[in-house]
Coordinates of C-alpha atoms in Angstrom, one line a residue:
X5 CA 71.2 93.1 34.0
X6 CA 71.9 93.7 30.6
X7 CA 73.5 97.0 31.5
X8 CA 76.0 95.0 33.8
X9 CA 76.9 92.5 31.0
X10 CA 77.6 95.3 28.8
X11 CA 79.8 97.2 31.2
X12 CA 81.9 94.1 31.7
X13 CA 83.2 94.5 28.1
X14 CA 84.2 98.2 28.9
X15 CA 86.1 97.1 31.9
X16 CA 88.3 94.7 29.5
X17 CA 88.5 97.4 27.3
X18 CA 89.5 99.3 29.9
X19 CA 92.3 97.0 30.8
X20 CA 93.6 96.7 27.4
X21 CA 93.9 100.2 26.9
X22 CA 95.9 100.7 30.3
X23 CA 98.3 98.0 28.8
X24 CA 98.7 98.7 25.3
X25 CA 101.3 101.6 25.6
X26 CA 103.6 99.2 27.1
X27 CA 104.0 97.0 24.0
X28 CA 106.2 97.8 21.2
X29 CA 104.7 98.0 17.5
X30 CA 104.8 95.0 15.4
X31 CA 108.2 94.7 13.8
X32 CA 106.8 93.7 10.3
X33 CA 105.0 97.2 10.5
X34 CA 107.8 99.2 11.7
X35 CA 109.8 97.6 8.8
X36 CA 107.6 97.1 5.7
X37 CA 105.4 100.3 6.7
X38 CA 107.6 102.9 8.1
X39 CA 111.1 101.7 6.8
X40 CA 112.6 101.8 10.6
X41 CA 115.0 98.8 10.5
X42 CA 116.8 100.0 14.1
X43 CA 113.0 100.1 15.5
X44 CA 112.0 96.6 13.9
X45 CA 115.3 94.8 15.7
X46 CA 114.7 97.0 19.1
X47 CA 110.8 95.7 18.7
X48 CA 111.9 92.2 18.1
X49 CA 114.1 91.7 21.3
X50 CA 111.7 93.4 23.4
X51 CA 108.9 90.8 22.0
X52 CA 111.0 87.5 21.8
X53 CA 113.9 88.4 24.1
X54 CA 117.5 88.1 23.5
X55 CA 118.6 86.3 20.8
X56 CA 119.5 86.2 17.0
X57 CA 116.8 87.4 14.6
X58 CA 118.6 87.7 11.5
X59 CA 116.6 85.1 9.2
X60 CA 113.3 86.6 10.4
X61 CA 114.4 89.9 9.5
X62 CA 115.8 88.9 6.2
X63 CA 112.5 87.0 5.6
X64 CA 110.8 90.7 6.2
X65 CA 113.3 92.2 3.8
X66 CA 112.6 89.7 1.2
X67 CA 109.0 90.6 1.7
X68 CA 109.4 94.2 1.3
X69 CA 111.4 93.7 -1.6
X70 CA 108.7 91.5 -3.1
X71 CA 105.8 94.1 -2.2
X72 CA 107.9 97.0 -3.0
X73 CA 106.3 97.5 -6.5
X74 CA 103.1 96.2 -5.3
X75 CA 100.2 99.3 -5.5
X76 CA 98.2 99.6 -2.4
X77 CA 94.4 99.5 -3.3
X78 CA 92.1 101.7 -2.0
X79 CA 88.5 100.5 -0.7
X80 CA 86.8 100.7 -4.3
X81 CA 89.7 99.3 -5.9
X82 CA 89.4 96.3 -3.7
X83 CA 85.7 95.9 -4.1
X84 CA 86.5 95.4 -7.9
X85 CA 88.8 93.2 -7.3
X86 CA 87.5 89.5 -8.2
X87 CA 90.1 87.8 -6.3
X88 CA 89.1 89.1 -2.6
X89 CA 85.3 88.1 -3.4
X90 CA 85.7 85.1 -1.2
X91 CA 87.5 87.2 1.9
X92 CA 84.8 89.9 1.5
X93 CA 82.0 87.7 1.6
X94 CA 83.2 85.9 4.6
X95 CA 83.8 89.5 6.2
X96 CA 80.3 90.4 5.2
X97 CA 78.6 87.4 6.7
X98 CA 80.5 88.1 10.0
X99 CA 79.5 91.6 10.2
X100 CA 75.9 90.4 9.4
X101 CA 76.2 88.2 12.4
X102 CA 76.4 91.1 14.7
X103 CA 72.7 91.9 13.7
X104 CA 72.2 89.1 16.2
X105 CA 74.3 90.4 19.3
X106 CA 71.4 91.9 21.1
X107 CA 72.7 95.3 21.2
X108 CA 69.5 96.7 20.0
X109 CA 67.6 95.1 22.7
X110 CA 69.3 97.2 25.5
X111 CA 68.1 100.7 24.4
X112 CA 64.1 99.3 25.5
X113 CA 62.7 100.7 22.3
X114 CA 59.2 100.0 20.7
X115 CA 59.3 96.9 18.8
X116 CA 58.2 99.2 15.3
X117 CA 61.9 101.0 15.8
X118 CA 64.0 97.9 16.3
X119 CA 64.1 97.1 12.3
X120 CA 65.7 100.6 12.0
X121 CA 68.2 100.2 14.6
X122 CA 69.1 96.9 13.1
X123 CA 69.8 98.8 9.8
X124 CA 71.5 101.7 11.8
X125 CA 74.0 98.8 13.1
X126 CA 74.7 97.3 10.0
X127 CA 75.6 101.0 8.3
X128 CA 77.8 101.9 11.5
X129 CA 79.5 98.7 10.7
X130 CA 80.0 99.8 6.9
X131 CA 81.0 103.4 8.3
X132 CA 83.9 102.0 10.5
X133 CA 84.9 99.5 7.8
X134 CA 85.5 102.3 5.3
X135 CA 87.1 104.9 7.6
X136 CA 89.7 102.2 9.3
X137 CA 90.7 100.9 5.9
X138 CA 91.4 104.3 4.8
X139 CA 93.0 105.8 7.9
X140 CA 95.0 102.4 8.9
X141 CA 98.1 103.0 6.6
X142 CA 98.5 106.9 8.2
X143 CA 98.2 106.2 11.8
X144 CA 99.2 102.4 12.1
X145 CA 97.2 99.6 14.2
X146 CA 98.8 100.7 17.8
X147 CA 97.1 104.0 17.6
X148 CA 93.7 102.8 16.0
X149 CA 93.6 100.3 18.5
X150 CA 94.2 102.5 21.7
X151 CA 92.1 105.1 20.3
X152 CA 89.2 102.5 19.8
X153 CA 89.2 100.9 23.2
X154 CA 89.4 104.6 24.5
X155 CA 86.3 105.6 22.8
X156 CA 84.7 102.4 23.3
X157 CA 85.5 102.7 27.3
X158 CA 83.8 106.2 27.4
X159 CA 81.1 105.3 25.1
X160 CA 80.2 102.4 27.4
X161 CA 80.3 104.7 30.6
X162 CA 77.9 107.1 28.7
X163 CA 75.5 103.9 27.2
X164 CA 75.5 102.6 31.1
X165 CA 74.5 106.1 32.1
X166 CA 71.5 106.4 29.4
X167 CA 70.2 103.2 30.2
X168 CA 70.1 104.3 33.8
X169 CA 68.3 107.3 33.2
X170 CA 66.0 105.8 30.2
X171 CA 63.3 105.2 32.7
X172 CA 63.1 108.7 33.8
X173 CA 63.8 110.5 30.4
X174 CA 62.1 108.7 27.5
X175 CA 64.6 110.6 25.2
X176 CA 67.5 108.7 26.4
X177 CA 66.4 105.8 24.9
X178 CA 67.5 107.4 21.6
X179 CA 70.6 108.4 23.0
X180 CA 71.5 104.9 23.6
X181 CA 70.5 103.9 20.1
X182 CA 73.2 106.5 19.0
X183 CA 75.8 105.3 21.6
X184 CA 75.2 101.9 20.3
X185 CA 76.1 103.0 16.6
X186 CA 79.1 104.8 18.1
X187 CA 80.4 101.7 20.2
X188 CA 80.3 99.5 16.8
X189 CA 81.9 102.2 14.8
X190 CA 84.7 102.8 17.6
X191 CA 84.9 98.8 17.6
X192 CA 85.2 98.9 13.9
X193 CA 87.9 101.2 13.6
X194 CA 89.9 99.9 16.6
X195 CA 89.9 96.4 17.8

């Protein structure tokens, strides 16, 4: 019943995908990244209701002033920065723990191939981190979340289909592995 269990996460992703367009952008994102003061105040009212949010707005303006001279670093610059090593090691530990999630077992592969699948999962995670960190400033979190959930839902439908057909066509097991890699990349880019 792995396929049913795996499909359940697709249902949750689909529900989130349907409701995401009805939520406003993050007020700090609108103000700090986009420079949209009116959009920031509108989002605050949508999220928190009517009220006076000048204190919060002023705090964000102070943050914008403080970070104005701060250089945005790319992935290689972050990896060379010693002050972020504790956060990077924590993130790496969490990503490596995904190896124990059991996704590789869903494809019903030969035992000799499973280490390569685990290596592929790790590479997929690395690809998604590099890709997401380089495009998040350009597109924003909302679009990445929406697109990530949409891709995850589509990939899970295809994965379910490939798992159902894997007994009839042995090559479908390898398609399942590729879909697992794509699912991890979509998860890393979006949610």
